Coordinates of C-alpha atoms in Angstrom, one line a residue:
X1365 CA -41.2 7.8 38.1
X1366 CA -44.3 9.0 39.6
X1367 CA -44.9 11.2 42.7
X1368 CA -47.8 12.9 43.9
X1369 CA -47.8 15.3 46.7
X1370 CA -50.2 17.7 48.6
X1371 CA -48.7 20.6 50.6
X1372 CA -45.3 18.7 51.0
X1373 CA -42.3 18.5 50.0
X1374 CA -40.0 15.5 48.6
X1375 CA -36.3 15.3 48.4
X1376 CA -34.6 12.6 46.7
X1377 CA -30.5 11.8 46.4
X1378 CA -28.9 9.1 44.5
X1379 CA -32.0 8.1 42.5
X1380 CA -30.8 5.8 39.4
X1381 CA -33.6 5.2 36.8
X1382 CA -32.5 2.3 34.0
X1383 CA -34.4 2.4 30.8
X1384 CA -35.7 -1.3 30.2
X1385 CA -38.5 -4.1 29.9
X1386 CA -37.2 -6.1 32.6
X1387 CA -40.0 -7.4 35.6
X1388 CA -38.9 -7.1 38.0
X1389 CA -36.2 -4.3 37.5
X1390 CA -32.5 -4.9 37.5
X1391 CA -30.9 -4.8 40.6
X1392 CA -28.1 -2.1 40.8
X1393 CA -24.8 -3.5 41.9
X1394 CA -23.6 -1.2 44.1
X1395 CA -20.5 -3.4 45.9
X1396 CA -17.2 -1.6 45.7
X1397 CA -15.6 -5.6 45.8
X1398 CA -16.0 -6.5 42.6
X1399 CA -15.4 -10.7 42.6
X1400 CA -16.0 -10.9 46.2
X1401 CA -17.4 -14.8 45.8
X1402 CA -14.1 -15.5 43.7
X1403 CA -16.2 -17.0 41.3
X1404 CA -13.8 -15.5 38.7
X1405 CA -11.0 -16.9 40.7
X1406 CA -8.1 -14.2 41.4
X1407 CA -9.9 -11.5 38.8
X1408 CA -9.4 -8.1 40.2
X1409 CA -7.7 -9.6 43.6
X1410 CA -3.8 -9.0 44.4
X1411 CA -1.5 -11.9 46.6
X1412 CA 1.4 -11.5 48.7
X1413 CA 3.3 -13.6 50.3
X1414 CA 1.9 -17.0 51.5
X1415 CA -0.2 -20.1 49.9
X1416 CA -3.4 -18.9 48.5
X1417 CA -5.9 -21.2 45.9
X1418 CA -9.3 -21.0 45.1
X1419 CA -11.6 -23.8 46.2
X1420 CA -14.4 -25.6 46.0
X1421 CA -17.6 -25.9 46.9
X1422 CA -17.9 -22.0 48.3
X1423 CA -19.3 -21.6 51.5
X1424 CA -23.6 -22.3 50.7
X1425 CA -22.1 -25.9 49.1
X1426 CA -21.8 -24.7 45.6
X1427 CA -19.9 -21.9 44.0
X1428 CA -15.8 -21.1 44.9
X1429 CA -14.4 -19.6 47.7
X1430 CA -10.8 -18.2 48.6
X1431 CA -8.5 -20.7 50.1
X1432 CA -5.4 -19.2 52.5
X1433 CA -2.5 -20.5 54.6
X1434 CA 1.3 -19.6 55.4
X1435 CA 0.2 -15.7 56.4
X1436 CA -1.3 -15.2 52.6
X1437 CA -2.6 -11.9 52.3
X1438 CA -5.2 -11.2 49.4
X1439 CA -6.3 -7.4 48.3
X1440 CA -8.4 -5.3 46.3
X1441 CA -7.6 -2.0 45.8
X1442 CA -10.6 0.6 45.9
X1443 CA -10.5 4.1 44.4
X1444 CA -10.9 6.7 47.0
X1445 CA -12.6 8.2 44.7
X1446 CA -15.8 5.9 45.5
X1447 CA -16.3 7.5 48.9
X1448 CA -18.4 10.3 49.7
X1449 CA -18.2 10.9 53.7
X1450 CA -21.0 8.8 53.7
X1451 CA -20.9 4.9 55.6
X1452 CA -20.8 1.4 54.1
X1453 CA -20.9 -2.2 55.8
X1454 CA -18.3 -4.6 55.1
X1455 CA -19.7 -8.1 55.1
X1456 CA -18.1 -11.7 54.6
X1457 CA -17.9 -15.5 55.2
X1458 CA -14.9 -16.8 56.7
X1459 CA -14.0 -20.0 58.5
X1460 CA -10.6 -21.6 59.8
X1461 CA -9.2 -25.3 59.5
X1462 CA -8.4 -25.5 62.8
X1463 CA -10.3 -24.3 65.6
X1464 CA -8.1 -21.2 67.1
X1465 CA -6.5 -19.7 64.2
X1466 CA -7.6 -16.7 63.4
X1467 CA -8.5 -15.7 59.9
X1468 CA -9.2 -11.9 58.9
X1469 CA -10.8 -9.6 56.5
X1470 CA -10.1 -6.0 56.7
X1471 CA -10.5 -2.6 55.3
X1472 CA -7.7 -0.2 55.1
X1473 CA -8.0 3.8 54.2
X1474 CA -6.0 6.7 53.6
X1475 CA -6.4 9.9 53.1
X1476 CA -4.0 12.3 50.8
X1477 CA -1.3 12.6 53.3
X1478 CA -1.4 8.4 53.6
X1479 CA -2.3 9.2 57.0
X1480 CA -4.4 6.0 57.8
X1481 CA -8.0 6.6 58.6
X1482 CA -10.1 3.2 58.3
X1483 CA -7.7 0.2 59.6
X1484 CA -10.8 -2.7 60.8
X1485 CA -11.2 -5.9 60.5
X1486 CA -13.7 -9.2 60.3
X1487 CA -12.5 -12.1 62.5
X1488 CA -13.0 -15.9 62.0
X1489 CA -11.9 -18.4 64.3
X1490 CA -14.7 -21.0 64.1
X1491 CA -14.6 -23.8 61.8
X1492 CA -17.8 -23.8 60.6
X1493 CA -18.7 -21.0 58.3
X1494 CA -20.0 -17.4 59.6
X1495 CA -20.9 -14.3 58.4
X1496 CA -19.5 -10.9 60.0
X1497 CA -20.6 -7.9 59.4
X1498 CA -19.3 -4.5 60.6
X1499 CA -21.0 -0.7 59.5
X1500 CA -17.8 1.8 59.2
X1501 CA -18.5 5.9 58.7
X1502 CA -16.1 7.0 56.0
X1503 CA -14.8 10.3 56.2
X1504 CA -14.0 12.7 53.5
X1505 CA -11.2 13.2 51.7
X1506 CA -10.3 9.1 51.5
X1507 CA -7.5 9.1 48.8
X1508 CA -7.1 5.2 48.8
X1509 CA -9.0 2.1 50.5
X1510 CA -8.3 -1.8 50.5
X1511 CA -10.3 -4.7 51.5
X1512 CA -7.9 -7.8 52.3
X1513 CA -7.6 -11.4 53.8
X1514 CA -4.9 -12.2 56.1
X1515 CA -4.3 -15.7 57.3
X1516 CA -2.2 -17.3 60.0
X1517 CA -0.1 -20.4 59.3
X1518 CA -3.1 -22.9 59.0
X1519 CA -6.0 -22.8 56.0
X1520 CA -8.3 -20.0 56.4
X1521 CA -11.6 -20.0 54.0
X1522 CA -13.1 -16.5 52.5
X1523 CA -16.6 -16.1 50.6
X1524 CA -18.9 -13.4 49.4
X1525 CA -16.4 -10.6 50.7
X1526 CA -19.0 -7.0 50.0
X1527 CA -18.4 -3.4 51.0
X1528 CA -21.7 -1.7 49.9
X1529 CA -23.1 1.8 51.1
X1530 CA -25.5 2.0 53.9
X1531 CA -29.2 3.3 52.9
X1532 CA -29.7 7.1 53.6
X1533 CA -32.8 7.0 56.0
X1534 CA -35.2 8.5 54.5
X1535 CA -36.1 12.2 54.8
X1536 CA -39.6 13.8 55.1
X1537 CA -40.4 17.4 54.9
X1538 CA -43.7 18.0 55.6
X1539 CA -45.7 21.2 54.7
X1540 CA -46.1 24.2 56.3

């Protein structure tokens, strides 16, 4: 790390520095969903209730992707430790069999008195694949979060699910 300054002043938050020879640098994985493309099929992801596989190809024509019908609901629990007040984008694919039926990811979140604070949602009713993205402000004091799926009574296809923090804007602090 270098910096130079003249008659300024630098602040920096969240720096990570990883000891290495790799060009170019290793990227940081800093999703919360951890198998979000299902390439490791159900690793890390919960069901209840419904039909749920995992198919293939995923949604760019290679890959896996989730498969859900008969009101399936798929979730990942997420510490609420993770959250720091701060806000993060939830992302995804998602596409339906039939035109009409809607097909949903969400993001739940409590707080210590299991009050719900966070309770949004990605629809999909097309049935061509789309990405849907949605920036959500997390407050403090988040005890426990969930990203899920929910499906109607027809097939409902899910990809590349992500819920990663939202870049701090840079701040300057110049001189006197």
């Amino acid at each position: 790390v270098y910096l130079s300054t003249t008659q300024s002043e630098c602040q920096f938050d969240d720096v990570t520095l990883i000891a290495g020879t790799a060009t170019p640098p290793p990227v940081v994985n800093n999703d919360l969903v951890d198998n979000g493309g299902f390439e490791a099929d159900f690793a890390n992801w919960g069901r209840y209730g419904g039909i749920s596989s995992i198919s293939t190809p995923g949604r760019n024509g290679a890959g896996k992707a989730l498969q859900t019908s008969s009101f399936a609901w798929i979730q990942q629990d997420l510490p609420g430790t993770a959250f720091r007040g701060q806000p993060y984008t939830l992302s995804g694919y998602g596409r339906s069999a039939t035109s009409g039926n809607t097909c949903s990811i969400g993001l739940l979140a409590v707080n210590a008195l299991n009050e719900i604070v966070i309770n949004i949602k990605l629809d999909f009713s097309a049935t061509a694949w789309e990405q849907k993205t949605l920036r959500q402000d997390f407050p403090r004091g988040v005890a426990w979060a969930g990203i899920y799926t929910a499906s109607g009574a027809t097939a409902c296809f899910f990809d590349d699910i992500s819920l990663v923090p939202v870049p701090a804007s840079p701040k300057y602090t110049l001189g006197e």
